[in-house]
CSV table of C-alpha atoms in Angstrom, one decimal:
chain,number,residue,atom,x,y,z
A,1,GLN,CA,78.9,36.8,196.1
A,2,VAL,CA,81.5,35.3,193.1
A,3,GLN,CA,84.8,35.8,194.3
A,4,LEU,CA,88.1,34.9,192.1
A,5,VAL,CA,91.1,35.4,193.7
A,6,GLU,CA,94.6,35.2,192.2
A,7,SER,CA,97.9,34.4,194.0
A,8,GLY,CA,101.3,33.3,193.2
A,9,GLY,CA,102.7,36.3,190.9
A,10,GLY,CA,106.0,37.9,192.1
A,11,LEU,CA,109.6,39.0,190.5
A,12,VAL,CA,111.5,36.2,188.6
A,13,GLN,CA,114.2,36.6,186.2
A,14,ALA,CA,114.1,35.7,182.8
A,15,GLY,CA,113.8,31.7,181.7
A,16,GLY,CA,112.4,31.0,185.5
A,17,ALA,CA,108.7,29.9,186.4
A,18,LEU,CA,105.9,30.5,188.4
A,19,ARG,CA,102.6,28.9,189.3
A,20,LEU,CA,99.8,31.0,189.4
A,21,SER,CA,96.5,30.0,191.2
A,22,CYS,CA,92.7,31.2,191.4
A,23,ALA,CA,90.5,30.1,194.2
A,24,VAL,CA,87.0,30.5,193.3
A,25,SER,CA,84.1,30.8,195.5
A,26,GLY,CA,80.2,31.8,195.3
A,27,ILE,CA,79.9,29.5,192.2
A,28,ILE,CA,79.0,25.7,191.4
A,29,PHE,CA,82.7,25.7,189.9
A,30,ARG,CA,82.6,22.6,187.7
A,31,PRO,CA,80.3,23.7,185.0
A,32,TYR,CA,82.3,26.6,184.1
A,33,ALA,CA,85.3,27.2,181.5
A,34,MET,CA,87.9,29.2,183.1
A,35,GLY,CA,90.6,31.4,181.5
A,36,TRP,CA,93.5,33.3,182.4
A,37,TYR,CA,94.4,36.8,180.9
A,38,ARG,CA,96.8,39.2,181.0
A,39,GLN,CA,97.4,43.1,180.8
A,40,ALA,CA,100.8,44.7,180.1
A,41,PRO,CA,101.2,48.2,181.0
A,42,GLY,CA,100.0,50.4,178.1
A,43,LYS,CA,98.4,47.4,176.5
A,44,GLN,CA,94.8,45.8,176.0
A,45,ARG,CA,94.0,42.9,178.2
A,46,GLU,CA,94.7,39.7,176.2
A,47,LEU,CA,93.8,36.1,176.5
A,48,VAL,CA,96.5,33.6,177.7
A,49,ALA,CA,94.9,30.2,178.2
A,50,THR,CA,91.4,28.7,178.5
A,51,ILE,CA,90.0,25.4,180.0
A,52,SER,CA,86.6,23.8,179.5
A,53,SER,CA,84.8,22.2,182.0
A,54,SER,CA,86.0,19.0,180.7
A,55,GLY,CA,89.6,20.0,180.6
A,56,GLN,CA,90.2,21.1,177.1
A,57,THR,CA,92.6,23.8,176.8
A,58,ASN,CA,93.5,26.5,174.2
A,59,TYR,CA,96.8,28.8,174.6
A,60,ALA,CA,97.5,31.9,172.8
A,61,ASP,CA,100.7,31.6,170.6
A,62,PHE,CA,103.0,33.2,173.2
A,63,GLY,CA,102.0,30.8,175.8
A,64,SER,CA,101.7,27.6,173.8
A,65,GLY,CA,104.6,25.2,174.8
A,66,ARG,CA,105.5,27.4,177.6
A,67,PHE,CA,102.1,27.7,179.6
A,68,THR,CA,99.9,25.1,181.2
A,69,ILE,CA,96.5,25.8,182.4
A,70,SER,CA,94.7,23.2,184.6
A,71,ARG,CA,91.9,22.9,187.1
A,72,ASP,CA,91.3,21.1,190.2
A,73,ASN,CA,87.4,21.1,190.6
A,74,ALA,CA,87.6,19.7,194.0
A,75,LYS,CA,89.3,22.7,195.2
A,76,ASN,CA,87.6,25.0,192.7
A,77,THR,CA,91.0,26.6,191.9
A,78,VAL,CA,92.3,26.9,188.1
A,79,TYR,CA,96.1,27.2,187.9
A,80,LEU,CA,98.5,28.5,185.3
A,81,GLN,CA,102.0,27.3,185.2
A,82,MET,CA,104.5,29.2,183.4
A,83,ASN,CA,107.9,28.1,182.5
A,84,SER,CA,110.6,29.9,180.6
A,85,LEU,CA,109.4,33.2,181.4
A,86,LYS,CA,110.3,36.3,179.2
A,87,PRO,CA,110.4,40.1,180.1
A,88,GLU,CA,107.4,40.2,177.6
A,89,ASP,CA,105.4,38.3,179.9
A,90,THR,CA,105.5,40.9,182.5
A,91,ALA,CA,101.7,41.9,183.0
A,92,VAL,CA,98.8,41.6,185.7
A,93,TYR,CA,97.5,38.2,185.4
A,94,TYR,CA,93.7,37.7,186.0
A,95,CYS,CA,91.3,34.5,186.1
A,96,GLY,CA,87.9,34.7,185.0
A,97,PHE,CA,85.0,33.0,183.4
A,98,GLY,CA,81.4,33.6,181.7
A,99,GLY,CA,83.1,36.9,180.0
A,100,ALA,CA,81.9,38.8,183.1
A,101,PHE,CA,83.9,37.7,186.4
A,102,TRP,CA,87.4,38.6,186.9
A,103,GLY,CA,89.6,38.2,189.7
A,104,GLN,CA,91.7,41.6,191.3
A,105,GLY,CA,94.6,40.4,189.3
A,106,THR,CA,98.3,39.2,190.3
A,107,GLN,CA,101.3,41.0,189.3
A,108,VAL,CA,104.1,39.0,187.2
A,109,THR,CA,107.2,40.7,186.7
A,110,VAL,CA,110.2,39.3,184.6
A,111,SER,CA,113.7,40.8,184.8
A,112,SER,CA,116.0,40.5,182.1
């Protein structure tokens, strides 16, 4: 049973920050690349950031310089630190891996 449980979302004002967490269970975590994705109302799900098993990271243009993805293999957890949040960052944020496994998502709402 693979489980991914996101947490840390909430309501913040523009310019604020949130740290999202994704706790993973049911797999040997360390070998997998992990990703954060988001889906805003009326839009397709899009990639936010990825991190490889060795810690190499990639970011969507909108997140570069504002978002940081990290992982703690000892805790089977992946994080997304989001700073300088903008209203257009409002979305449900999901963590996932392997192109097939996803969490339930956590809502991020940024007010103007």
